[in-house]
Tab-separated table of N, CA, C and O in Angstrom:
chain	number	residue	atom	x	y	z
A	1	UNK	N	-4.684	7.822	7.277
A	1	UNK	CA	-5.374	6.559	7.456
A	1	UNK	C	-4.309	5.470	7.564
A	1	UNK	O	-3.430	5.375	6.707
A	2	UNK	N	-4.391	4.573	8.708
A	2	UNK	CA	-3.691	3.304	8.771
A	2	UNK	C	-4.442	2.229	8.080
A	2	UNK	O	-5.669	2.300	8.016
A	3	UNK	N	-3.730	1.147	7.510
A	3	UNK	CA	-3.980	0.048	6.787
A	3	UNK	C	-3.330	-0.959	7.650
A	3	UNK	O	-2.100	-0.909	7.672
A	4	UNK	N	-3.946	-1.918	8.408
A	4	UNK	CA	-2.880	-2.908	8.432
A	4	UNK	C	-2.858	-4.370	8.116
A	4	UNK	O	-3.132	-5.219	8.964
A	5	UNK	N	-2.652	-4.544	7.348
A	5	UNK	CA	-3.093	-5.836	6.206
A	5	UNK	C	-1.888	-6.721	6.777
A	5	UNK	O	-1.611	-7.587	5.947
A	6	UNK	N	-0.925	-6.808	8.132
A	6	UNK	CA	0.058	-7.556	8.390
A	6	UNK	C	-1.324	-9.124	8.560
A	6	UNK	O	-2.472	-9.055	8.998
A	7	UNK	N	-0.506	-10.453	7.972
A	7	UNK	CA	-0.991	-11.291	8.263
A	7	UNK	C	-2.349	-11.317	6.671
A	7	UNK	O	-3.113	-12.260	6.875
A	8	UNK	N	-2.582	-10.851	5.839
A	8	UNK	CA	-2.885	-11.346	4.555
A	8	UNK	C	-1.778	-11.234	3.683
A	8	UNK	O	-0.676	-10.699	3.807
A	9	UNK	N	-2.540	-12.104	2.417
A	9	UNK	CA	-1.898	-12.620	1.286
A	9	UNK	C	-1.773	-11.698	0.507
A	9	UNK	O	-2.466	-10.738	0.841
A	10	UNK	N	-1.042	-11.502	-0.639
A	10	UNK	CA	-1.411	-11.339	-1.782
A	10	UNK	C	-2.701	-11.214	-2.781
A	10	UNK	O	-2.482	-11.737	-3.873
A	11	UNK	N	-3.509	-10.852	-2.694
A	11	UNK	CA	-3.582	-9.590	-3.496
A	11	UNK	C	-4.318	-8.476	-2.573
A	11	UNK	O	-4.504	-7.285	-2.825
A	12	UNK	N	-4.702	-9.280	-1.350
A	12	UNK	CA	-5.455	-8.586	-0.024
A	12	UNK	C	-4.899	-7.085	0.277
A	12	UNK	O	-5.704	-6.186	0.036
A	13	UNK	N	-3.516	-6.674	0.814
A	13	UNK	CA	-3.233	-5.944	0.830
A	13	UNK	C	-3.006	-4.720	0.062
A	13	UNK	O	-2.670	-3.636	0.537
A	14	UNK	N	-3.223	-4.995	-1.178
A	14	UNK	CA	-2.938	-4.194	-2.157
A	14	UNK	C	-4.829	-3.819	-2.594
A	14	UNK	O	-5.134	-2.642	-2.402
A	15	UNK	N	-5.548	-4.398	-2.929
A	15	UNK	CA	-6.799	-4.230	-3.094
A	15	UNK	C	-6.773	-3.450	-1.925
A	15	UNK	O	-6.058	-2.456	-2.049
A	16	UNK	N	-7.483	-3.611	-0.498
A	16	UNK	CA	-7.299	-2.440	0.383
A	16	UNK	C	-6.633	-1.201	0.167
A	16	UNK	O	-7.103	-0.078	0.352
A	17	UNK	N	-5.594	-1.476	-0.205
A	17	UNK	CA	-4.702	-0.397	0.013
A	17	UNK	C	-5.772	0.995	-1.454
A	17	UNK	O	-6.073	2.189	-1.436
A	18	UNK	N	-5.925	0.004	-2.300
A	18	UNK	CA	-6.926	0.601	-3.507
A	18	UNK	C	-7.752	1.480	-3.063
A	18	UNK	O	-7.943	2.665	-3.336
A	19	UNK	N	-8.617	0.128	-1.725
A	19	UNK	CA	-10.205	1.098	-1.773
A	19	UNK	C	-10.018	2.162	-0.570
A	19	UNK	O	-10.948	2.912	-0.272
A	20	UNK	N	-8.377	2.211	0.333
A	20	UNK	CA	-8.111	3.033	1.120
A	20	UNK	C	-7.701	4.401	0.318
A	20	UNK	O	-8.128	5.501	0.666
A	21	UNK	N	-6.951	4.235	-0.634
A	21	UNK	CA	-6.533	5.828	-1.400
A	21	UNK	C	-7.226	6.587	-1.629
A	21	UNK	O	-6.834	7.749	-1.726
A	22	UNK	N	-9.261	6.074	-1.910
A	22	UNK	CA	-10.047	7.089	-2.651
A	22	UNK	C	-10.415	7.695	-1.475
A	22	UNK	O	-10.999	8.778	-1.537
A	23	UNK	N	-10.157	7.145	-0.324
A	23	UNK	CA	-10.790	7.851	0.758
A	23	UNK	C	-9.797	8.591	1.528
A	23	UNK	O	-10.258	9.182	2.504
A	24	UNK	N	-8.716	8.685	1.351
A	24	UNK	CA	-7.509	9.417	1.914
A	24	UNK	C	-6.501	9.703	1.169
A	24	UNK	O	-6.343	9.081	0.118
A	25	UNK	N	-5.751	10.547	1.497
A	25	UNK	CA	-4.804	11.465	0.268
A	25	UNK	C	-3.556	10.691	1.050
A	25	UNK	O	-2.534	10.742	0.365
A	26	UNK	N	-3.398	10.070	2.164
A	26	UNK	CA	-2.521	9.658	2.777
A	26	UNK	C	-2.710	8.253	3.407
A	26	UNK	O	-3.404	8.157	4.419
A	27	UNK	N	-2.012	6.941	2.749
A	27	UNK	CA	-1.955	5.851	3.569
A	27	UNK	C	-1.015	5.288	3.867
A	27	UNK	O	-0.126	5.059	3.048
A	28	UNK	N	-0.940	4.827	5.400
A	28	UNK	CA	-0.066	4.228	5.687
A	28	UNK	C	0.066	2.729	5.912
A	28	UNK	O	-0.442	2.276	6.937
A	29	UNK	N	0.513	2.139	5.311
A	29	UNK	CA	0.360	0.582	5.097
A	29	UNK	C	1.280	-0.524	5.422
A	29	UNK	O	2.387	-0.702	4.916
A	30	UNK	N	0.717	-1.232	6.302
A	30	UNK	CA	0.922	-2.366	7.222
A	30	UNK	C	0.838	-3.520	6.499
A	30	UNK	O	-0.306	-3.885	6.226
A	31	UNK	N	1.666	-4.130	6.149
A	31	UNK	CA	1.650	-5.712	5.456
A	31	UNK	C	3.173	-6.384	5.776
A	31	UNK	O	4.232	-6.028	5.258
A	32	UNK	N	3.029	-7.189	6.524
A	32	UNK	CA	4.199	-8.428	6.359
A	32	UNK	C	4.185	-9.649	5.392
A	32	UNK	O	4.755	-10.714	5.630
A	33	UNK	N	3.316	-9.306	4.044
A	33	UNK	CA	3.254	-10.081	2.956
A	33	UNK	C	4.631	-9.983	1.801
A	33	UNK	O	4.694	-8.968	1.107
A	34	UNK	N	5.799	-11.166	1.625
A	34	UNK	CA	6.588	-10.940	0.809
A	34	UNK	C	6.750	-10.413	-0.504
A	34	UNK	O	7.716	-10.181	-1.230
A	35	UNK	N	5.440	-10.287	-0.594
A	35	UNK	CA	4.972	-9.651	-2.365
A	35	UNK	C	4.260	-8.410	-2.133
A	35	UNK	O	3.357	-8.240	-2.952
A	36	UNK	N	4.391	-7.438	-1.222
A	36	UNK	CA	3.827	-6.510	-1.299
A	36	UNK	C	4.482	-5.438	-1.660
A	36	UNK	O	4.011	-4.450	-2.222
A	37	UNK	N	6.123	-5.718	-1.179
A	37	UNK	CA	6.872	-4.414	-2.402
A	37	UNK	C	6.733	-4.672	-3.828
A	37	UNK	O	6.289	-3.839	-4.619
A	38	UNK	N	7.127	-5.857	-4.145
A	38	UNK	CA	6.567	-5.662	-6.011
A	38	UNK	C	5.093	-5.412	-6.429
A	38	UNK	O	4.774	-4.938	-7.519
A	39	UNK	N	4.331	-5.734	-5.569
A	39	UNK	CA	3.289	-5.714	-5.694
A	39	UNK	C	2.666	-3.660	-5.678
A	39	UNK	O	1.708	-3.099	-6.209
A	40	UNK	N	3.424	-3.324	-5.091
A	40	UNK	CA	3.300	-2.182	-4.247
A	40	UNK	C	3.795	-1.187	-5.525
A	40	UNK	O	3.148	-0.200	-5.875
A	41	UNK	N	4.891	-1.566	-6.076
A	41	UNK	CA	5.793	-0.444	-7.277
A	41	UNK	C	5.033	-0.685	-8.332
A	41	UNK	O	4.739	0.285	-9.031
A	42	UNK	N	4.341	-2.531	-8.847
A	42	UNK	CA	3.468	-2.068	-9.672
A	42	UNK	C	2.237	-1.247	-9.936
A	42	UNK	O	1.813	-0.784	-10.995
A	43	UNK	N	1.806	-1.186	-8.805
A	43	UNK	CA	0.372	-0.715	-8.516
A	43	UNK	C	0.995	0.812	-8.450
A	43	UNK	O	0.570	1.656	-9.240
A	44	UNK	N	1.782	1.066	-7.704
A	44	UNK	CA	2.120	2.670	-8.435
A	44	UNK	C	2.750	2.965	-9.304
A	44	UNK	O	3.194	4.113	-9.315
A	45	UNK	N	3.015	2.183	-10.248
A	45	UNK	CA	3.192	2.704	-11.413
A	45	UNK	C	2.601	2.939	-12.690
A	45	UNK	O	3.027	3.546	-13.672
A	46	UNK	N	1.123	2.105	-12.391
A	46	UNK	CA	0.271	1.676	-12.825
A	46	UNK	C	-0.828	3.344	-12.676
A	46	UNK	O	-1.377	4.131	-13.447
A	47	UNK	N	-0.619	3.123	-10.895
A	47	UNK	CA	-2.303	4.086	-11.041
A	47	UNK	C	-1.347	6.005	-10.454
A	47	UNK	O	-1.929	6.927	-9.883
A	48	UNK	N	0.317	5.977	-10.928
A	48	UNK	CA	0.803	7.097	-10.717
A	48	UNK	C	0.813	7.820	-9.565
A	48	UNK	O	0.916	9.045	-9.511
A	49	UNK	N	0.666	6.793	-8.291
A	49	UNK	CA	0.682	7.416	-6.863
A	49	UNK	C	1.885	6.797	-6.251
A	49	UNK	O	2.306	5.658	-6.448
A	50	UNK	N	2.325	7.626	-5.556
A	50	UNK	CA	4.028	7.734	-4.338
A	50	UNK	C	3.814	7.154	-3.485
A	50	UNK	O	2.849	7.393	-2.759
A	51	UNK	N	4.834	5.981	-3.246
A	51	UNK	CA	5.002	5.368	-1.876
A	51	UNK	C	6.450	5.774	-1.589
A	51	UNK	O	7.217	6.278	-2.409
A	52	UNK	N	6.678	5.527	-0.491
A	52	UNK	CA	7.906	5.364	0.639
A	52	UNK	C	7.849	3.920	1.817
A	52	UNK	O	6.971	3.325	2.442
A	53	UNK	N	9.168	3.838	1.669
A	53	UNK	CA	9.024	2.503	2.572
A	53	UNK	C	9.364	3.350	3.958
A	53	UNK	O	10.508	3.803	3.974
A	54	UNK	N	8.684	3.586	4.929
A	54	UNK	CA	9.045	3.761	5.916
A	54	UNK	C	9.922	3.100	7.000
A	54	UNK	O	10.819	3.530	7.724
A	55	UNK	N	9.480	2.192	6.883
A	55	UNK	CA	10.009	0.766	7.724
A	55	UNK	C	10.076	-0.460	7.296
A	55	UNK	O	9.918	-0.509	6.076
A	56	UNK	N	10.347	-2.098	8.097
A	56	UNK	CA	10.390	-3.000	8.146
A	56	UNK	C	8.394	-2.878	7.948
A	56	UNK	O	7.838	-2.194	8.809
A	57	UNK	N	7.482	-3.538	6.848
A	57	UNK	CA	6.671	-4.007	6.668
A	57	UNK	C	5.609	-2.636	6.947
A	57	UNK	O	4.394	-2.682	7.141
A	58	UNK	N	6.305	-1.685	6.909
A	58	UNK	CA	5.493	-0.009	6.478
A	58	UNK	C	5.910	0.762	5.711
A	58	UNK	O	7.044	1.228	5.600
A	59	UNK	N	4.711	0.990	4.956
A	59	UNK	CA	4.624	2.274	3.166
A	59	UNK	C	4.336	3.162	3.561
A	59	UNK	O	3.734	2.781	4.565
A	60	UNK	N	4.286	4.188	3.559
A	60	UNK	CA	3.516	5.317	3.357
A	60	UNK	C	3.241	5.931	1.669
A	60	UNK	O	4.139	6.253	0.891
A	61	UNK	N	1.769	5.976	1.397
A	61	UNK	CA	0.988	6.165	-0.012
A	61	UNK	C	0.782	7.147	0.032
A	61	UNK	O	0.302	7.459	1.122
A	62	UNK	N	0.939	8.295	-0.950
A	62	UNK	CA	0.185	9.568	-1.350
A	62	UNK	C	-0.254	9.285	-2.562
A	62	UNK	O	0.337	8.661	-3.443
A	63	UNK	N	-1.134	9.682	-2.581
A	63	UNK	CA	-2.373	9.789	-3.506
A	63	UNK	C	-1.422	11.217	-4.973
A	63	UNK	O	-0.750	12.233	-4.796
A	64	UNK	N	-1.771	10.686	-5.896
A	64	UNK	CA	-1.273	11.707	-6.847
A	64	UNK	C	-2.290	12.895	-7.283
A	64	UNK	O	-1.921	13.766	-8.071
C-alpha cells in the first residue's frame, strides 16, 4: 500500500500512516513534512513496527 501524505502537516501523516498498517503488512509512505522522521521513530517505537527510509521523503513500514 502507498501513502502519500506529501503536502500535510503534522500529525496527518502519521495518523494515516496508523489507519494504513491495520490494513497492510506493508506501507510505503510519502510525506515531505519536516517532522515526520521524529515523528515516524516515535510512533515505532511506541507501537514496535519497522521502518526504513527509502528515500528523500519515502519510509517503507512493516507491520510487526
Amino acid at each position: 500500500m502507498e501513502l502519500d501524505c506529501r503536502g500535510m502537516r503534522c500529525p496527518i501523516p502519521i495518523i494515516k500512516l496508523a489507519e494504513g498498517i491495520k490494513v497492510s503488512k506493508e506501507v510505503t509512505l510519502l510525506s515531505d513534512d519536516p517532522a515526520t522522521l521524529p515523528d515516524l521513530i516515535a510512533w515505532a517505537r511506541m507501537t514496535k513496527n519497522e521502518f526504513t527510509v527509502v528515500g528523500i521523503d519515502t519510509y517503507l513500514v512493516k507491520r510487526s
